[in-house]
mmCIF file of C-alpha atoms in Angstrom:
data_model
loop_
_atom_site.group_PDB
_atom_site.id
_atom_site.type_symbol
_atom_site.label_atom_id
_atom_site.label_comp_id
_atom_site.label_asym_id
_atom_site.label_seq_id
_atom_site.Cartn_x
_atom_site.Cartn_y
_atom_site.Cartn_z
ATOM 1 C CA UNK A 1 -8.631 6.936 -5.647
ATOM 2 C CA UNK A 2 -8.264 10.115 -3.937
ATOM 3 C CA UNK A 3 -11.288 12.470 -4.335
ATOM 4 C CA UNK A 4 -11.538 15.890 -3.092
ATOM 5 C CA UNK A 5 -14.969 17.714 -2.897
ATOM 6 C CA UNK A 6 -15.990 21.183 -2.578
ATOM 7 C CA UNK A 7 -12.984 22.212 -0.725
ATOM 8 C CA UNK A 8 -13.329 25.865 0.441
ATOM 9 C CA UNK A 9 -10.786 27.846 2.430
ATOM 10 C CA UNK A 10 -11.100 31.695 3.454
ATOM 11 C CA UNK A 11 -8.765 33.814 5.559
ATOM 12 C CA UNK A 12 -9.908 37.443 6.638
ATOM 13 C CA UNK A 13 -12.784 37.366 4.096
ATOM 14 C CA UNK A 14 -10.381 36.641 1.288
ATOM 15 C CA UNK A 15 -11.397 33.227 -0.444
ATOM 16 C CA UNK A 16 -8.299 31.209 -1.155
ATOM 17 C CA UNK A 17 -9.998 28.046 -2.403
ATOM 18 C CA UNK A 18 -13.241 28.054 -3.776
ATOM 19 C CA UNK A 19 -15.089 24.820 -3.859
ATOM 20 C CA UNK A 20 -12.097 22.767 -5.192
ATOM 21 C CA UNK A 21 -12.852 19.483 -6.772
ATOM 22 C CA UNK A 22 -9.976 17.088 -7.887
ATOM 23 C CA UNK A 23 -9.912 13.218 -8.595
ATOM 24 C CA UNK A 24 -6.624 11.242 -9.047
ATOM 25 C CA UNK A 25 -6.493 7.600 -9.550
ATOM 26 C CA UNK A 26 -3.640 5.232 -8.581
ATOM 27 C CA UNK A 27 -0.695 5.618 -11.276
ATOM 28 C CA UNK A 28 -1.862 9.105 -12.273
ATOM 29 C CA UNK A 29 -0.184 12.202 -12.112
ATOM 30 C CA UNK A 30 -2.379 15.622 -11.580
ATOM 31 C CA UNK A 31 -0.500 18.794 -12.043
ATOM 32 C CA UNK A 32 -1.631 22.042 -10.714
ATOM 33 C CA UNK A 33 -0.301 25.264 -12.208
ATOM 34 C CA UNK A 34 -0.692 28.495 -11.389
ATOM 35 C CA UNK A 35 1.439 31.883 -10.211
ATOM 36 C CA UNK A 36 2.719 32.377 -6.971
ATOM 37 C CA UNK A 37 0.344 33.363 -4.383
ATOM 38 C CA UNK A 38 -2.553 31.453 -6.074
ATOM 39 C CA UNK A 39 -2.957 28.916 -3.258
ATOM 40 C CA UNK A 40 -1.372 25.901 -4.657
ATOM 41 C CA UNK A 41 0.699 25.022 -1.669
ATOM 42 C CA UNK A 42 -2.427 25.871 0.467
ATOM 43 C CA UNK A 43 -4.486 23.219 -1.449
ATOM 44 C CA UNK A 44 -1.923 20.595 -0.643
ATOM 45 C CA UNK A 45 -2.030 21.369 3.104
ATOM 46 C CA UNK A 46 -5.850 21.627 3.090
ATOM 47 C CA UNK A 47 -5.938 18.134 1.637
ATOM 48 C CA UNK A 48 -4.098 16.630 4.417
ATOM 49 C CA UNK A 49 -5.690 18.967 7.162
ATOM 50 C CA UNK A 50 -2.859 21.322 7.933
ATOM 51 C CA UNK A 51 -5.052 24.447 7.287
ATOM 52 C CA UNK A 52 -8.670 25.035 8.611
ATOM 53 C CA UNK A 53 -10.970 24.917 5.729
ATOM 54 C CA UNK A 54 -14.476 25.965 5.952
ATOM 55 C CA UNK A 55 -16.080 22.968 4.307
ATOM 56 C CA UNK A 56 -15.174 19.949 1.870
ATOM 57 C CA UNK A 57 -14.567 16.468 1.782
ATOM 58 C CA UNK A 58 -11.252 14.344 1.223
ATOM 59 C CA UNK A 59 -11.660 10.737 0.543
ATOM 60 C CA UNK A 60 -9.179 7.998 -0.108
ATOM 61 C CA UNK A 61 -9.796 4.289 0.019
ATOM 62 C CA UNK A 62 -11.937 3.704 2.906
ATOM 63 C CA UNK A 63 -11.314 6.937 4.705
ATOM 64 C CA UNK A 64 -13.550 9.995 4.120
ATOM 65 C CA UNK A 65 -12.996 13.046 6.230
ATOM 66 C CA UNK A 66 -15.240 16.182 6.338
ATOM 67 C CA UNK A 67 -12.338 18.682 6.425
ATOM 68 C CA UNK A 68 -14.373 21.343 8.431
ATOM 69 C CA UNK A 69 -15.042 18.895 11.095
ATOM 70 C CA UNK A 70 -12.400 16.223 10.883
ATOM 71 C CA UNK A 71 -11.196 14.447 14.117
ATOM 72 C CA UNK A 72 -7.755 13.706 15.077
ATOM 73 C CA UNK A 73 -8.196 10.101 14.570
ATOM 74 C CA UNK A 74 -9.604 10.913 10.849
ATOM 75 C CA UNK A 75 -6.760 12.865 9.965
ATOM 76 C CA UNK A 76 -4.084 10.189 11.530
ATOM 77 C CA UNK A 77 -5.955 7.751 9.202
ATOM 78 C CA UNK A 78 -5.943 9.912 6.041
ATOM 79 C CA UNK A 79 -2.124 11.127 6.705
ATOM 80 C CA UNK A 80 -1.145 7.359 7.146
ATOM 81 C CA UNK A 81 -1.970 7.088 3.346
ATOM 82 C CA UNK A 82 -0.744 10.542 2.200
ATOM 83 C CA UNK A 83 3.044 11.818 2.122
ATOM 84 C CA UNK A 84 3.402 15.725 1.422
ATOM 85 C CA UNK A 85 6.958 16.445 0.004
ATOM 86 C CA UNK A 86 7.784 20.214 0.730
ATOM 87 C CA UNK A 87 9.899 22.443 -1.326
ATOM 88 C CA UNK A 88 12.776 22.195 1.160
ATOM 89 C CA UNK A 89 14.211 18.748 1.974
ATOM 90 C CA UNK A 90 15.701 19.103 5.495
ATOM 91 C CA UNK A 91 18.042 16.254 6.660
ATOM 92 C CA UNK A 92 20.256 15.857 9.596
ATOM 93 C CA UNK A 93 23.460 17.113 8.458
ATOM 94 C CA UNK A 94 25.638 14.756 10.652
ATOM 95 C CA UNK A 95 23.826 11.728 9.731
ATOM 96 C CA UNK A 96 24.156 9.396 6.780
ATOM 97 C CA UNK A 97 21.261 9.130 4.150
ATOM 98 C CA UNK A 98 20.421 5.594 5.508
ATOM 99 C CA UNK A 99 20.517 7.118 9.310
ATOM 100 C CA UNK A 100 18.104 9.899 7.990
ATOM 101 C CA UNK A 101 15.404 7.469 7.187
ATOM 102 C CA UNK A 102 15.929 4.763 9.614
ATOM 103 C CA UNK A 103 15.970 6.812 12.956
ATOM 104 C CA UNK A 104 12.544 8.420 12.212
ATOM 105 C CA UNK A 105 10.928 5.106 11.513
ATOM 106 C CA UNK A 106 12.633 3.719 14.861
ATOM 107 C CA UNK A 107 12.243 6.391 17.246
ATOM 108 C CA UNK A 108 8.760 8.101 16.021
ATOM 109 C CA UNK A 109 7.020 5.139 14.467
ATOM 110 C CA UNK A 110 8.337 2.419 16.773
ATOM 111 C CA UNK A 111 9.928 -0.130 14.151
ATOM 112 C CA UNK A 112 12.693 -1.958 15.444
ATOM 113 C CA UNK A 113 16.299 -0.928 13.887
ATOM 114 C CA UNK A 114 16.309 -4.117 11.566
ATOM 115 C CA UNK A 115 12.877 -3.546 10.222
ATOM 116 C CA UNK A 116 13.397 0.262 9.866
ATOM 117 C CA UNK A 117 16.591 -0.391 8.075
ATOM 118 C CA UNK A 118 15.158 -2.938 5.453
ATOM 119 C CA UNK A 119 12.414 -0.677 4.773
ATOM 120 C CA UNK A 120 14.582 2.215 4.353
ATOM 121 C CA UNK A 121 16.770 0.508 1.942
ATOM 122 C CA UNK A 122 13.970 -0.781 0.113
ATOM 123 C CA UNK A 123 12.846 2.915 -0.513
ATOM 124 C CA UNK A 124 16.344 4.176 -1.342
ATOM 125 C CA UNK A 125 16.712 1.339 -3.911
ATOM 126 C CA UNK A 126 13.521 2.164 -5.760
ATOM 127 C CA UNK A 127 14.902 5.677 -6.281
ATOM 128 C CA UNK A 128 18.322 4.347 -7.405
ATOM 129 C CA UNK A 129 20.007 5.806 -4.187
ATOM 130 C CA UNK A 130 21.492 2.260 -3.179
ATOM 131 C CA UNK A 131 25.115 3.829 -3.735
ATOM 132 C CA UNK A 132 24.129 6.771 -1.458
ATOM 133 C CA UNK A 133 23.336 4.793 1.697
ATOM 134 C CA UNK A 134 26.423 5.947 3.538
ATOM 135 C CA UNK A 135 26.793 9.325 2.115
ATOM 136 C CA UNK A 136 26.072 12.624 4.056
ATOM 137 C CA UNK A 137 23.947 15.413 2.827
ATOM 138 C CA UNK A 138 26.798 17.710 1.835
ATOM 139 C CA UNK A 139 27.900 14.926 -0.298
ATOM 140 C CA UNK A 140 24.564 14.918 -2.384
ATOM 141 C CA UNK A 141 23.523 17.144 -5.309
ATOM 142 C CA UNK A 142 20.170 18.919 -5.176
ATOM 143 C CA UNK A 143 18.493 16.151 -7.142
ATOM 144 C CA UNK A 144 19.729 13.518 -4.964
ATOM 145 C CA UNK A 145 18.443 15.168 -1.683
ATOM 146 C CA UNK A 146 15.038 15.607 -3.327
ATOM 147 C CA UNK A 147 15.025 11.825 -3.972
ATOM 148 C CA UNK A 148 16.187 11.145 -0.529
ATOM 149 C CA UNK A 149 13.125 13.223 0.734
ATOM 150 C CA UNK A 150 10.890 11.309 -1.604
ATOM 151 C CA UNK A 151 12.265 8.067 -0.680
ATOM 152 C CA UNK A 152 11.729 9.076 3.131
ATOM 153 C CA UNK A 153 8.060 9.718 2.112
ATOM 154 C CA UNK A 154 7.867 6.320 0.512
ATOM 155 C CA UNK A 155 9.011 4.450 3.693
ATOM 156 C CA UNK A 156 5.335 5.271 4.902
ATOM 157 C CA UNK A 157 4.051 3.147 1.912
ATOM 158 C CA UNK A 158 1.656 6.135 0.852
ATOM 159 C CA UNK A 159 -1.052 5.626 -1.683
ATOM 160 C CA UNK A 160 -0.894 9.476 -2.613
ATOM 161 C CA UNK A 161 2.334 11.649 -2.682
ATOM 162 C CA UNK A 162 1.860 15.411 -2.769
ATOM 163 C CA UNK A 163 4.786 17.599 -4.233
ATOM 164 C CA UNK A 164 5.020 21.215 -3.231
ATOM 165 C CA UNK A 165 7.224 23.013 -6.125
ATOM 166 C CA UNK A 166 9.778 20.094 -6.344
ATOM 167 C CA UNK A 167 11.918 21.429 -8.802
ATOM 168 C CA UNK A 168 11.920 24.993 -7.465
ATOM 169 C CA UNK A 169 15.688 24.736 -6.179
ATOM 170 C CA UNK A 170 16.854 22.705 -8.968
ATOM 171 C CA UNK A 171 18.730 23.587 -12.300
ATOM 172 C CA UNK A 172 17.622 22.216 -15.487
ATOM 173 C CA UNK A 173 19.882 19.197 -15.387
ATOM 174 C CA UNK A 174 18.631 18.144 -12.087
ATOM 175 C CA UNK A 175 14.725 18.569 -13.117
ATOM 176 C CA UNK A 176 15.299 15.393 -15.205
ATOM 177 C CA UNK A 177 15.892 13.462 -12.018
ATOM 178 C CA UNK A 178 12.625 14.611 -10.574
ATOM 179 C CA UNK A 179 10.701 13.679 -13.753
ATOM 180 C CA UNK A 180 12.008 10.110 -13.856
ATOM 181 C CA UNK A 181 11.160 9.621 -10.192
ATOM 182 C CA UNK A 182 7.580 10.742 -10.749
ATOM 183 C CA UNK A 183 7.042 8.275 -13.283
ATOM 184 C CA UNK A 184 8.832 5.698 -11.106
ATOM 185 C CA UNK A 185 5.972 6.616 -8.489
ATOM 186 C CA UNK A 186 3.481 6.294 -11.158
ATOM 187 C CA UNK A 187 4.604 2.972 -12.377
ATOM 188 C CA UNK A 188 4.330 1.668 -8.577
ATOM 189 C CA UNK A 189 0.791 2.644 -8.625
ATOM 190 C CA UNK A 190 0.964 5.809 -6.686
ATOM 191 C CA UNK A 191 -1.348 8.686 -7.381
ATOM 192 C CA UNK A 192 0.602 11.898 -7.529
ATOM 193 C CA UNK A 193 -0.454 15.560 -7.208
ATOM 194 C CA UNK A 194 2.232 18.216 -7.905
ATOM 195 C CA UNK A 195 2.006 21.998 -7.668
ATOM 196 C CA UNK A 196 4.431 24.139 -9.695
ATOM 197 C CA UNK A 197 4.757 27.334 -11.755
ATOM 198 C CA UNK A 198 6.482 25.490 -14.517
ATOM 199 C CA UNK A 199 4.407 24.508 -17.587
ATOM 200 C CA UNK A 200 7.318 22.563 -19.139
ATOM 201 C CA UNK A 201 8.127 20.428 -15.973
ATOM 202 C CA UNK A 202 4.321 19.899 -15.818
ATOM 203 C CA UNK A 203 4.030 18.627 -19.724
ATOM 204 C CA UNK A 204 6.846 15.862 -18.720
ATOM 205 C CA UNK A 205 5.003 14.353 -15.634
ATOM 206 C CA UNK A 206 1.157 15.094 -15.948
ATOM 207 C CA UNK A 207 -1.641 12.922 -17.140
ATOM 208 C CA UNK A 208 -3.775 15.571 -16.113
ATOM 209 C CA UNK A 209 -3.243 19.196 -15.604
ATOM 210 C CA UNK A 210 -5.007 21.920 -13.978
ATOM 211 C CA UNK A 211 -5.015 25.725 -13.279
ATOM 212 C CA UNK A 212 -5.662 27.358 -9.930
ATOM 213 C CA UNK A 213 -6.532 31.139 -10.281
ATOM 214 C CA UNK A 214 -8.847 33.208 -8.253
ATOM 215 C CA UNK A 215 -9.634 30.176 -5.775
ATOM 216 C CA UNK A 216 -10.952 27.995 -8.481
ATOM 217 C CA UNK A 217 -9.322 24.814 -9.835
ATOM 218 C CA UNK A 218 -9.964 24.354 -13.682
ATOM 219 C CA UNK A 219 -9.001 21.425 -15.863
ATOM 220 C CA UNK A 220 -6.723 22.374 -18.711
ATOM 221 C CA UNK A 221 -5.731 19.045 -20.389
ATOM 222 C CA UNK A 222 -5.612 15.505 -19.836
ATOM 223 C CA UNK A 223 -2.797 12.712 -20.264
ATOM 224 C CA UNK A 224 -0.293 15.502 -21.791
ATOM 225 C CA UNK A 225 2.549 13.692 -20.277
ATOM 226 C CA UNK A 226 1.339 10.016 -19.791
ATOM 227 C CA UNK A 227 4.216 8.937 -21.766
ATOM 228 C CA UNK A 228 6.767 11.583 -21.659
ATOM 229 C CA UNK A 229 10.121 10.482 -21.214
ATOM 230 C CA UNK A 230 12.769 11.850 -18.993
#
């Protein structure tokens, strides 16, 4: 279970996050709504220690981090269990989908080529991309590129996945692919946190919804999308 307690972030005297509390269990999907500039993306970055918060704690499994005084070792331990998927989904344009997943595992994380390939193929299979292993980025739709980005996050075997506006660059026909993917992740027991400005999309994926405004996070409803279809 991921627990965020008392997270506070200020910049230049402006309070962006004001004592934010959030709890998400395995298989749950928390969606955070709010207008542009409300601090939604900042909250995701604060959870994984990418912005210097003034106070607050983040706890996941047996890792508990005092966010204001986190050490590099603590942050590494936390980030091993959390994947953050940004709005854009950069890929090496001259490499195949499979190569885009295998090479970081091999070169950055030290897996041998066979182990990296096996892990990458398993992640792509889970997201229904087995027929795109040897496709190049220009041959993929926006929804497929998004799923490749999520598959890349899955290779780290995270307990939690954070999504930053995952449908912002997709047309309505492709949003359904993201909805299906979120339900797949929940079925795998992964906790999902998504920030979005789209309440319709939120209603299709959320077990719990919140609104972030004026630095405060307030619960709106629970389990509104727990059985929503694609």
